[in-house]
mmCIF file of C-alpha atoms and ligand atoms in Angstrom:
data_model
loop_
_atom_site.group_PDB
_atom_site.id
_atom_site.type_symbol
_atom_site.label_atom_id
_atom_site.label_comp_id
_atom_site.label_asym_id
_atom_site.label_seq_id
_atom_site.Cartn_x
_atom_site.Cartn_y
_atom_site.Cartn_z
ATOM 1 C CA UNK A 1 41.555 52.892 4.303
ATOM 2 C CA UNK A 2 40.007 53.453 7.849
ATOM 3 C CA UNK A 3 38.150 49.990 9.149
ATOM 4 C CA UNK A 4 34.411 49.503 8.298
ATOM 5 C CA UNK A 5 32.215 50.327 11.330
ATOM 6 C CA UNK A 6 29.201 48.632 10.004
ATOM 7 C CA UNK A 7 27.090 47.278 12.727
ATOM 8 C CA UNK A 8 26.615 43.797 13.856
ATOM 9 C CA UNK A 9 22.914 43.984 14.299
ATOM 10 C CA UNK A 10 19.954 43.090 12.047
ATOM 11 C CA UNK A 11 16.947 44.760 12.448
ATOM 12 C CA UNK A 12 16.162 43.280 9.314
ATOM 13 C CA UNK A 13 15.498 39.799 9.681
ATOM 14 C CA UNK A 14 15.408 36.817 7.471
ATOM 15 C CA UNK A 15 12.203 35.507 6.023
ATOM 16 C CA UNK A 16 11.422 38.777 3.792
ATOM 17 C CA UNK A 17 9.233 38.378 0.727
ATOM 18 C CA UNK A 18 11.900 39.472 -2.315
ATOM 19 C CA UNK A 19 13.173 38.583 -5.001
ATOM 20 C CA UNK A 20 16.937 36.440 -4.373
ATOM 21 C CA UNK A 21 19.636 39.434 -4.864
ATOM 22 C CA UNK A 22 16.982 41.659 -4.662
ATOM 23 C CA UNK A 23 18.990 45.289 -3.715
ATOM 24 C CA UNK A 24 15.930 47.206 -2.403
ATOM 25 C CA UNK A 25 16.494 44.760 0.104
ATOM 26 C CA UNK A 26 20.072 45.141 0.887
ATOM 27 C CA UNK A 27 19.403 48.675 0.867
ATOM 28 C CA UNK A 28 17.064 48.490 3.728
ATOM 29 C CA UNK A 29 18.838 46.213 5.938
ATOM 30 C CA UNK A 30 22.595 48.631 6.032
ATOM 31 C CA UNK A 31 19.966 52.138 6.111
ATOM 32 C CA UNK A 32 18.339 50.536 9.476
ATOM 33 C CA UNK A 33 22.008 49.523 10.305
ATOM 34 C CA UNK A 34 22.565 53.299 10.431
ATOM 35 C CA UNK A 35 19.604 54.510 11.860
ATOM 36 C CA UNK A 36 18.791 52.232 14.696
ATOM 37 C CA UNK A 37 15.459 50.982 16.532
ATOM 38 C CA UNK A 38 14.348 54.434 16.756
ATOM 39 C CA UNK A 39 13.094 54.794 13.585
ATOM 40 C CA UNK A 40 9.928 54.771 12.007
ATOM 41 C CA UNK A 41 8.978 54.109 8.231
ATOM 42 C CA UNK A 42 6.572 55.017 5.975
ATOM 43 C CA UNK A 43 5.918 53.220 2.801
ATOM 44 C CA UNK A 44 3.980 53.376 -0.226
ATOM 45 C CA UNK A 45 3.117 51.618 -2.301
ATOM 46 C CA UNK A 46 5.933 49.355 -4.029
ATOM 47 C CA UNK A 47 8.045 46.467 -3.922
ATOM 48 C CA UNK A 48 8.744 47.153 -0.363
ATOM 49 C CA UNK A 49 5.016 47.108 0.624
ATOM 50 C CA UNK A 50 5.553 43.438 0.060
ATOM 51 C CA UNK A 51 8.767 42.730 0.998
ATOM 52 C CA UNK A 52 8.694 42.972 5.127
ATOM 53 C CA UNK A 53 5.841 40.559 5.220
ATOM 54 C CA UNK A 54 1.943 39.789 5.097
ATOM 55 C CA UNK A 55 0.095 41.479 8.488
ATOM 56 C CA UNK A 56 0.767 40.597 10.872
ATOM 57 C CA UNK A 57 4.340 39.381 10.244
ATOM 58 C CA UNK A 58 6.833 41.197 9.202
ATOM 59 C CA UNK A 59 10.846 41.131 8.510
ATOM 60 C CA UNK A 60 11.093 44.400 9.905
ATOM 61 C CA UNK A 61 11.895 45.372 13.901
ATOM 62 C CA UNK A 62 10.690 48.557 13.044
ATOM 63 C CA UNK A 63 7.236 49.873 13.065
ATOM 64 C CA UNK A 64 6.040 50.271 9.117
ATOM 65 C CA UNK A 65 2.912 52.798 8.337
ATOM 66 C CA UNK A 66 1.531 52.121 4.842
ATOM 67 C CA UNK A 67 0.505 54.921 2.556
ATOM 68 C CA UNK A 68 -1.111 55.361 -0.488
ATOM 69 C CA UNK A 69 1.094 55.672 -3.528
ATOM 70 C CA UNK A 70 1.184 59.592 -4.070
ATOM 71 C CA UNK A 71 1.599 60.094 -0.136
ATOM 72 C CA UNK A 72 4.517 58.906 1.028
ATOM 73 C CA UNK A 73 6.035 62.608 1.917
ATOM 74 C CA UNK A 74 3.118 64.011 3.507
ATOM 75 C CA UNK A 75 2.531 61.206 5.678
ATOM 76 C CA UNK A 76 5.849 61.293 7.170
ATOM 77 C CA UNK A 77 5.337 64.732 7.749
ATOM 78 C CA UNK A 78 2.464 63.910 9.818
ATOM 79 C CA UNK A 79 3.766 60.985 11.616
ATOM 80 C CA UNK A 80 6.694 63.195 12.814
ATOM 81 C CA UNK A 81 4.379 66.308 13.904
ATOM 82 C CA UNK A 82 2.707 63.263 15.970
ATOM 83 C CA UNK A 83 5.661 61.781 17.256
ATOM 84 C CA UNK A 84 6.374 65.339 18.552
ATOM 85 C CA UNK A 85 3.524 66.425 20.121
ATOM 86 C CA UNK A 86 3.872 63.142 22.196
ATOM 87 C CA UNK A 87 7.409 64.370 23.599
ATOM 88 C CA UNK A 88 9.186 61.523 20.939
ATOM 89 C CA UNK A 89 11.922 64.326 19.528
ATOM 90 C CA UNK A 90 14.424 61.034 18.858
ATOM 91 C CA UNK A 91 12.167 59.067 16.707
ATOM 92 C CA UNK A 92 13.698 59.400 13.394
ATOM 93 C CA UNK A 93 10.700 59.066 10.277
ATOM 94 C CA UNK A 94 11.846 57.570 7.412
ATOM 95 C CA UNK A 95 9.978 57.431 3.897
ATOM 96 C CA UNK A 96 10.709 54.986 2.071
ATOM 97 C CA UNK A 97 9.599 54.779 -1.400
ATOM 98 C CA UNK A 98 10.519 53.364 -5.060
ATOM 99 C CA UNK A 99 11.235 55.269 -7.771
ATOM 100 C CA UNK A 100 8.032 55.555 -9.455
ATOM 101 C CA UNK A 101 6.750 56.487 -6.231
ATOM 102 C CA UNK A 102 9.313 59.297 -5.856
ATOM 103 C CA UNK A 103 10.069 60.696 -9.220
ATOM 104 C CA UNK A 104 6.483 60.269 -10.586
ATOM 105 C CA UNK A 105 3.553 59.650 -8.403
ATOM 106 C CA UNK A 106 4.757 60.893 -5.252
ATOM 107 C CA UNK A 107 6.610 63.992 -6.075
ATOM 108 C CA UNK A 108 3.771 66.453 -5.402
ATOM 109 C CA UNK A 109 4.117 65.764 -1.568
ATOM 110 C CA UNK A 110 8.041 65.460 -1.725
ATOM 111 C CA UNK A 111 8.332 68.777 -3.169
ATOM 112 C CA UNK A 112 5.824 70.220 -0.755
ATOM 113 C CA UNK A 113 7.515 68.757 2.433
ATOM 114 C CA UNK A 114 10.986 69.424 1.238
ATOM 115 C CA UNK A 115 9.628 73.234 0.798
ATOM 116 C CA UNK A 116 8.817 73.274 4.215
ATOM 117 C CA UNK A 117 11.637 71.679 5.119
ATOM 118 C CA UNK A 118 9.397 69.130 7.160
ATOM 119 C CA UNK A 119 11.835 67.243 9.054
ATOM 120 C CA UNK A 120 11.859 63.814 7.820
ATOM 121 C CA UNK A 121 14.341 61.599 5.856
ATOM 122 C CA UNK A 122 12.959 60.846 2.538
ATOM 123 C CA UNK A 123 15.050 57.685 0.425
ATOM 124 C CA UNK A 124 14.075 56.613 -2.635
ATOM 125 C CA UNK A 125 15.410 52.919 -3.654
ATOM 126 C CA UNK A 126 16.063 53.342 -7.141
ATOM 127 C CA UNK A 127 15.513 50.251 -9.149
ATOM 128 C CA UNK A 128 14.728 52.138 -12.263
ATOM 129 C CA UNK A 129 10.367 50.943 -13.205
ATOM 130 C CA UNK A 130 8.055 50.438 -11.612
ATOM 131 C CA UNK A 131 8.752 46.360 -10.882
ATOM 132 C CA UNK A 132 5.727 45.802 -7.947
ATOM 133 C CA UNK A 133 3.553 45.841 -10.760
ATOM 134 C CA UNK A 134 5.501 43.979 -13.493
ATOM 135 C CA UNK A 135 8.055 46.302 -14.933
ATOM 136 C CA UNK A 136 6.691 49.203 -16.025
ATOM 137 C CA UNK A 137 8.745 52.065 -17.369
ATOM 138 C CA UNK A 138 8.986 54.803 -14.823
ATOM 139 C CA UNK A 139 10.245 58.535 -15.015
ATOM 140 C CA UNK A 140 13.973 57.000 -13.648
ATOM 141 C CA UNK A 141 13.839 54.065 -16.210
ATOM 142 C CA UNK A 142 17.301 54.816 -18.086
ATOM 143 C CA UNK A 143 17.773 55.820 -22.194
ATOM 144 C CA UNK A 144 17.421 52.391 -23.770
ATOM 145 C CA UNK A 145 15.509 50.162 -21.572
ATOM 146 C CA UNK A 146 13.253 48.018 -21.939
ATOM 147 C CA UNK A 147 10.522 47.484 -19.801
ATOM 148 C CA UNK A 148 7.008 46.112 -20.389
ATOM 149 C CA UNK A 149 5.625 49.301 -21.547
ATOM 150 C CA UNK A 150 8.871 49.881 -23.732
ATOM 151 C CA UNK A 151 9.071 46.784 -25.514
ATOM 152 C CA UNK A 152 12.428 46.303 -27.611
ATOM 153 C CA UNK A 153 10.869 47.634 -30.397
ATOM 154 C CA UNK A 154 9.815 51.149 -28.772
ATOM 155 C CA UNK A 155 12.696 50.887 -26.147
ATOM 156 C CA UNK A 156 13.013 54.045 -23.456
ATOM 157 C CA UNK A 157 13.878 57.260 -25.907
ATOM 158 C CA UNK A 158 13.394 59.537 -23.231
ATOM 159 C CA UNK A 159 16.400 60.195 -20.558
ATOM 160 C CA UNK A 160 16.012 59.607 -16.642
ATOM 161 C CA UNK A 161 14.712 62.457 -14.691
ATOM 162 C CA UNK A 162 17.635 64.324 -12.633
ATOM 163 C CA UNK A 163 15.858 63.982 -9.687
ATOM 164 C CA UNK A 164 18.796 65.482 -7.058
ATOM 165 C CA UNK A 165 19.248 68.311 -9.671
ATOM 166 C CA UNK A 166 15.210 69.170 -8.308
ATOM 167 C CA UNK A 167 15.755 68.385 -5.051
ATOM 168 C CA UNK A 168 18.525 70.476 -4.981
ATOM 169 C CA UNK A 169 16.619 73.076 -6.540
ATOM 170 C CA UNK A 170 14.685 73.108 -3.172
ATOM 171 C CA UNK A 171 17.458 74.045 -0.625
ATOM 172 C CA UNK A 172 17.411 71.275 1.835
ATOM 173 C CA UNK A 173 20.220 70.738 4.067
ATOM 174 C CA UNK A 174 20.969 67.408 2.805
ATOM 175 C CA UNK A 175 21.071 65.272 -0.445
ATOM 176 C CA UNK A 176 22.943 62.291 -1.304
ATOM 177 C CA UNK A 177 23.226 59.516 -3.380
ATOM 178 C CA UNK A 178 24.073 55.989 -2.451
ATOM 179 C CA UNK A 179 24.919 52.757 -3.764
ATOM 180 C CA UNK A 180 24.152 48.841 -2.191
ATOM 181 C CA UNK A 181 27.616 48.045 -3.666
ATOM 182 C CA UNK A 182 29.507 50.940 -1.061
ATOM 183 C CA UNK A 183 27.439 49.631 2.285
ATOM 184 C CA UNK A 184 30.225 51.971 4.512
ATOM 185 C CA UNK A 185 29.186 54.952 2.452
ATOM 186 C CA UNK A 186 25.548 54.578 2.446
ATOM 187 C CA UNK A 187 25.860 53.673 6.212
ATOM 188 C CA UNK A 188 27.876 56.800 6.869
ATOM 189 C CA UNK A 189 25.442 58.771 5.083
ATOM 190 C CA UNK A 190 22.445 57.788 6.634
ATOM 191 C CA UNK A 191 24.110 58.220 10.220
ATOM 192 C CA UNK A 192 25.080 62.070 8.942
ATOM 193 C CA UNK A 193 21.599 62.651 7.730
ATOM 194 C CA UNK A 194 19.791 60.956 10.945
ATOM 195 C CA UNK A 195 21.910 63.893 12.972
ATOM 196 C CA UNK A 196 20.561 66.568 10.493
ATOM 197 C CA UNK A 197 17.100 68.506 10.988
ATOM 198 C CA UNK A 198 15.073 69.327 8.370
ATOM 199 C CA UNK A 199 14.395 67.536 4.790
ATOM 200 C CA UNK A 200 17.170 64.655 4.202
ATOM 201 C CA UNK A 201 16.649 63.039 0.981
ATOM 202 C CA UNK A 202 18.791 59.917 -0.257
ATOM 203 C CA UNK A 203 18.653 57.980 -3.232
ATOM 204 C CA UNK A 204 19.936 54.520 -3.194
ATOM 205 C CA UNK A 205 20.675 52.567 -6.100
ATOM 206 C CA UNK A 206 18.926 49.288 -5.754
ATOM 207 C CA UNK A 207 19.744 46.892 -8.962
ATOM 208 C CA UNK A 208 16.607 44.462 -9.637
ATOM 209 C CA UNK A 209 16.996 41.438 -10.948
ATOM 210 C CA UNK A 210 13.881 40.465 -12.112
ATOM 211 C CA UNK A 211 13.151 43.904 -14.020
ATOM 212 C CA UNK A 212 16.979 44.018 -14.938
ATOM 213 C CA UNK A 213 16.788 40.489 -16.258
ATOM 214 C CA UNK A 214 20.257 40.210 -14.448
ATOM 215 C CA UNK A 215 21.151 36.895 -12.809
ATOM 216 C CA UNK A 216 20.746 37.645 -8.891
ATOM 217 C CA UNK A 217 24.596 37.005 -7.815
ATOM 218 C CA UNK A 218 25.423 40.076 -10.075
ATOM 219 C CA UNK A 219 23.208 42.178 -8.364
ATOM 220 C CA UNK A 220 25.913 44.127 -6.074
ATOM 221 C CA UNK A 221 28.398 44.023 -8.779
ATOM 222 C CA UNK A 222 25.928 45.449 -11.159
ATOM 223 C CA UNK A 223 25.345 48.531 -8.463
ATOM 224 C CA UNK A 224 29.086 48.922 -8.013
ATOM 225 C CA UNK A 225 29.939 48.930 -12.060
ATOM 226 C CA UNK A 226 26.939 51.793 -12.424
ATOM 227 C CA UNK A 227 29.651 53.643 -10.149
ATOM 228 C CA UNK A 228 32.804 52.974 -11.633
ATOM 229 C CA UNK A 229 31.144 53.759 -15.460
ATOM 230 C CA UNK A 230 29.822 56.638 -14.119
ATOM 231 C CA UNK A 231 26.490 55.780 -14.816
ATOM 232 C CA UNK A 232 25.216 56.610 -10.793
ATOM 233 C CA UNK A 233 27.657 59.110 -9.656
ATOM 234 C CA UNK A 234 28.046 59.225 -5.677
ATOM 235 C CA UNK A 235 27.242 62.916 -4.420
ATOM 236 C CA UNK A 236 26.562 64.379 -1.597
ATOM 237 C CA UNK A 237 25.041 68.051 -1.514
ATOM 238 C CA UNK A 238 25.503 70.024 1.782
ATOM 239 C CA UNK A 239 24.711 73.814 2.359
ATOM 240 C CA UNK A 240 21.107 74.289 1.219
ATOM 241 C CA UNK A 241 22.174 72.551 -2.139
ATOM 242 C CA UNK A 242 24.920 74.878 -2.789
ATOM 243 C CA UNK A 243 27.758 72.882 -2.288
ATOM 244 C CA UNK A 244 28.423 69.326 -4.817
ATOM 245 C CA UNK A 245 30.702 66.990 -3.702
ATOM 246 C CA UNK A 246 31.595 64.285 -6.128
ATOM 247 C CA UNK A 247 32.831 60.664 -5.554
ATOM 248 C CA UNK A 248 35.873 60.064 -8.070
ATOM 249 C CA UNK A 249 38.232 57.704 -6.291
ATOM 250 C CA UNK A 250 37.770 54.748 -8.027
ATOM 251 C CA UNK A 251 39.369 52.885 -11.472
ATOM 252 C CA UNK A 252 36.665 53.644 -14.894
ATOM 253 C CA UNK A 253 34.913 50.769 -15.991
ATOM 254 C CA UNK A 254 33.492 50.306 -19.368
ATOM 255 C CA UNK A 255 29.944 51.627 -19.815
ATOM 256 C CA UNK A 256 29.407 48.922 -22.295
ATOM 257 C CA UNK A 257 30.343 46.476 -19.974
ATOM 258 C CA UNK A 258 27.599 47.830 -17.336
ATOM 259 C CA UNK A 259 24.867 47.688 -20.021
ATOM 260 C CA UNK A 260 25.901 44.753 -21.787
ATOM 261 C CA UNK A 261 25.398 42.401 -18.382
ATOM 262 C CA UNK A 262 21.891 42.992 -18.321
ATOM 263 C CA UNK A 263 19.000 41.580 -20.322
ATOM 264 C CA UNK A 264 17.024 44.698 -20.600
ATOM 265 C CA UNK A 265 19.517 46.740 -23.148
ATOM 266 C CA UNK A 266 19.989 43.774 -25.260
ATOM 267 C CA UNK A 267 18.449 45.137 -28.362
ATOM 268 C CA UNK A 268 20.395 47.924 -28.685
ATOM 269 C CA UNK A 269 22.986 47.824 -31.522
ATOM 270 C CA UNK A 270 26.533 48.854 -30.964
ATOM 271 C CA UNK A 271 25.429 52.685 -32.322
ATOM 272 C CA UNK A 272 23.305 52.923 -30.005
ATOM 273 C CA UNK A 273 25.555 51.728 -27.435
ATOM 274 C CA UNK A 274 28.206 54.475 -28.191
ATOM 275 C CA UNK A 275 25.694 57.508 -28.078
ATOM 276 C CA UNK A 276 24.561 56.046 -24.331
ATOM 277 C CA UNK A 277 28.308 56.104 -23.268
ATOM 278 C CA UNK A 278 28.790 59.669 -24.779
ATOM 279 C CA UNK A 279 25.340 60.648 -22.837
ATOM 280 C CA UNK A 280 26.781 59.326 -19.713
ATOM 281 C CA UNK A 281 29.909 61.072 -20.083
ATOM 282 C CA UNK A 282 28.163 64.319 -20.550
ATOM 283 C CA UNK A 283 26.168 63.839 -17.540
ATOM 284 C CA UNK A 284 29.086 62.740 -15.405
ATOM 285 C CA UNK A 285 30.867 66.088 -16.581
ATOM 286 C CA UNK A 286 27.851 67.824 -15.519
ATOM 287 C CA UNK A 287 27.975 66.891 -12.312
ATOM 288 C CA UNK A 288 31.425 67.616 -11.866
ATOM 289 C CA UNK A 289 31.116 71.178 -13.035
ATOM 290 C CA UNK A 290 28.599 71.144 -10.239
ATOM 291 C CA UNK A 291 31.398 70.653 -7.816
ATOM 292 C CA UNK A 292 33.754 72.957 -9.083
ATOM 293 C CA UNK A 293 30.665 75.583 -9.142
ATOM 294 C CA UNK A 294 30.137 74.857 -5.529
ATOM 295 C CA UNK A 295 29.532 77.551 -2.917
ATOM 296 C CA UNK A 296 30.519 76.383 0.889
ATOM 297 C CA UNK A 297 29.026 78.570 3.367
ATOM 298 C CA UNK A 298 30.321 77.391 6.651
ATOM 299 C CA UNK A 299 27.517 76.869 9.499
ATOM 300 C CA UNK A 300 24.715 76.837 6.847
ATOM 301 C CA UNK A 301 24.468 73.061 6.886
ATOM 302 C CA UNK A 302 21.026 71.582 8.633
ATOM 303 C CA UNK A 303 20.132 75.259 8.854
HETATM 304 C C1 TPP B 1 -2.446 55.321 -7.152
HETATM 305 C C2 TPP B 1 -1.896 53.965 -7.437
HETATM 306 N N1 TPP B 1 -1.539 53.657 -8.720
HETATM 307 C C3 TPP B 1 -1.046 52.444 -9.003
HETATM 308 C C4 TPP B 1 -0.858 51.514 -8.007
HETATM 309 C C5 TPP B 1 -0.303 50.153 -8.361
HETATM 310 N N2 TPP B 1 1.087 49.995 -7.957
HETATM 311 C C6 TPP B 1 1.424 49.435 -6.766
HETATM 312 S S1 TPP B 1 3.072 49.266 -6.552
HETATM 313 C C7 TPP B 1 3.365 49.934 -8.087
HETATM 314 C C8 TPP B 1 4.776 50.061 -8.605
HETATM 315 C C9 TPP B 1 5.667 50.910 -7.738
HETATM 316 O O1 TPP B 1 6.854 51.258 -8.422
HETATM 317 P P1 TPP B 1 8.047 51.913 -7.621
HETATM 318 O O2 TPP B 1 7.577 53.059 -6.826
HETATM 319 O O3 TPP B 1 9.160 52.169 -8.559
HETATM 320 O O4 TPP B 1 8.469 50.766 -6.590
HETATM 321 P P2 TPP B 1 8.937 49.251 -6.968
HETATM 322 O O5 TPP B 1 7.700 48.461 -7.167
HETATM 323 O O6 TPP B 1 9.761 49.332 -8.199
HETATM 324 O O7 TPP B 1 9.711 48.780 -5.787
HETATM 325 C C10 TPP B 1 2.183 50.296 -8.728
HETATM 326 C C11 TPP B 1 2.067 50.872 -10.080
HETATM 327 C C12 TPP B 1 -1.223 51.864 -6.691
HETATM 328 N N3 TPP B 1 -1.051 51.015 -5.667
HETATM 329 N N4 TPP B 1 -1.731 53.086 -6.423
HETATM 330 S S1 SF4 B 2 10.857 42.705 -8.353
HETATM 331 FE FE1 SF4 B 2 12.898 43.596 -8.099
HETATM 332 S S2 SF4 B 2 12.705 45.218 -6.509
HETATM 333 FE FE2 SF4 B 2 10.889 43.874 -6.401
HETATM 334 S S3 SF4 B 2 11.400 42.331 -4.826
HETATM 335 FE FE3 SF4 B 2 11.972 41.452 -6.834
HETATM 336 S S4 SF4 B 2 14.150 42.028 -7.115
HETATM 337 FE FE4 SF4 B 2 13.313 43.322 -5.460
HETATM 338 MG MG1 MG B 3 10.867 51.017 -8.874
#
């Protein structure tokens, strides 16, 4: 194993707004690890609107634009075009959104910017509903869940969107998923797509305690068993979303141990249980047959 080369300094700083094991957080602190003071975000609306602070403090020694909900894309877009015309060409823009504000609400101006390959990093923290607002299902809230506009009785019937399947479909130079629980990996990502130009997308897993109704010191465990069941592969699509590679070197956990841990599955029976596990392994094969379907095309990367 090679030694971790995660850096000392914070540019997150303590006295942020979330919720205790909170991993949108931890997700933000190691991606500004990677990316350094030059960076810029842009946020929507979400948890992280919240998080870095009320105006005009903030836990953040970054500068942070706000957007509106469906906007976060665009206004990166615009922000960079900005930074540009001012001779700033090493001013990496980051949007930084939730799920509901990528998969759902926001999508329109992802898919638009990743068409024109605007030249931004897009990362969407993945806690799985929309939790800013109370814990609403969103269009990444898993088979089974409950949320507050699933109760237990009308649980989630409807799968989670494949969201790097349609980012994929829009042959960017770089897609990748991460995890809170593999900080080196999500670090080394973010440091391969800050060198990239063009659209970089990167979807982080980011466990929530409060919508999980998980206790907060399982939080990173939680992130690392959606790995190791298979339930959040780790990719990484290179090539214009031709080429799959597919993170496999690790010991299978039990998917019913991953669901069983956390408050929001707790209705389902032991049924229902087996025909999630057999839906996970069919996704998980999918992806793999991704890889093995994979086209490299040397030099085509960042193209
Ligand atoms: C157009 C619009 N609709 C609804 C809202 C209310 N709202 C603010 S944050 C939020 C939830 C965001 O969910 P997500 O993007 O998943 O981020 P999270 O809160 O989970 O971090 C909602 C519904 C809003 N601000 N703007
Ligand atoms: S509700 Fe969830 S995502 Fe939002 S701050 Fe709390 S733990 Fe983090
Ligand atoms: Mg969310």
């Amino acid at each position: 194993m090679r030694p971790a080369t995660i850096p000392t300094e914070e540019l997150m700083t303590s006295g942020h707004l979330a919720c205790q094991g909170c991993g949108a957080t931890q997700a933000m602190r190691f991606a500004l690890k990677a990316l350094g003071p030059k960076t810029a975000l842009v946020i929507p609306a979400c948890c992280w609107s919240v998080i870095d602070g009320p105006f005009p403090h903030t836990s953040l020694r970054v500068p942070i634009f706000h957007t509106t909900f469906e906007a976060a894309a665009s206004t990166a877009a615009g922000l960079k075009a900005g930074l540009e015309m001012r001779g700033d060409a090493e001013t990496v823009v980051v949007a930084w959104a939730g799920d509901g504000g990528t998969f759902d609400i926001g999508i329109q101006a992802l898919s638009g910017a990743a068409e024109r390959n605007e030249d931004i990093i897009y990362c969407c923290y993945d806690n799985e509903a929309y939790m800013n607002t109370g814990i609403q299902r969103s269009s990444s809230t898993p088979i089974g869940a409950w949320t507050t506009t699933t109760p237990v009785a009308h649980y989630k019937k409807r799968p989670k969107k494949k969201m790097i399947d349609i980012m994929a479909a829009h042959s960017i130079p770089y897609i990748a998923t991460a995890s809170v629980a593999y900080p080196q990996d999500l670090i080394d990502k973010f440091r391969k797509a800050r060198n990239i130009k063009g659209t970089r997308f990167i979807h982080i897993f980011a466990p929530c305690p409060t919508g999980w109704k998980l206790a907060p010191e399982l939080s990173v465990s939680m992130a690392r068993q959606a790995v190791t069941a298979k339930v959040f592969p780790l990719v990484e699509i290179t090539e214009n979303g031709r080429t799959w590679r597919v993170w496999k070197d690790f010991v299978p956990t039990p998917v019913r141990d991953y669901i069983q841990a956390q408050g929001r599955f707790r209705h389902l029976t032991d049924e229902e249980i087996v025909w999630i596990e057999e839906e996970i392994e069919r996704n998980w094969q999918e992806v793999v047959a991704r890889e093995n379907l994979s086209i490299a095309i040397p030099g085509l990367e960042g193209a």
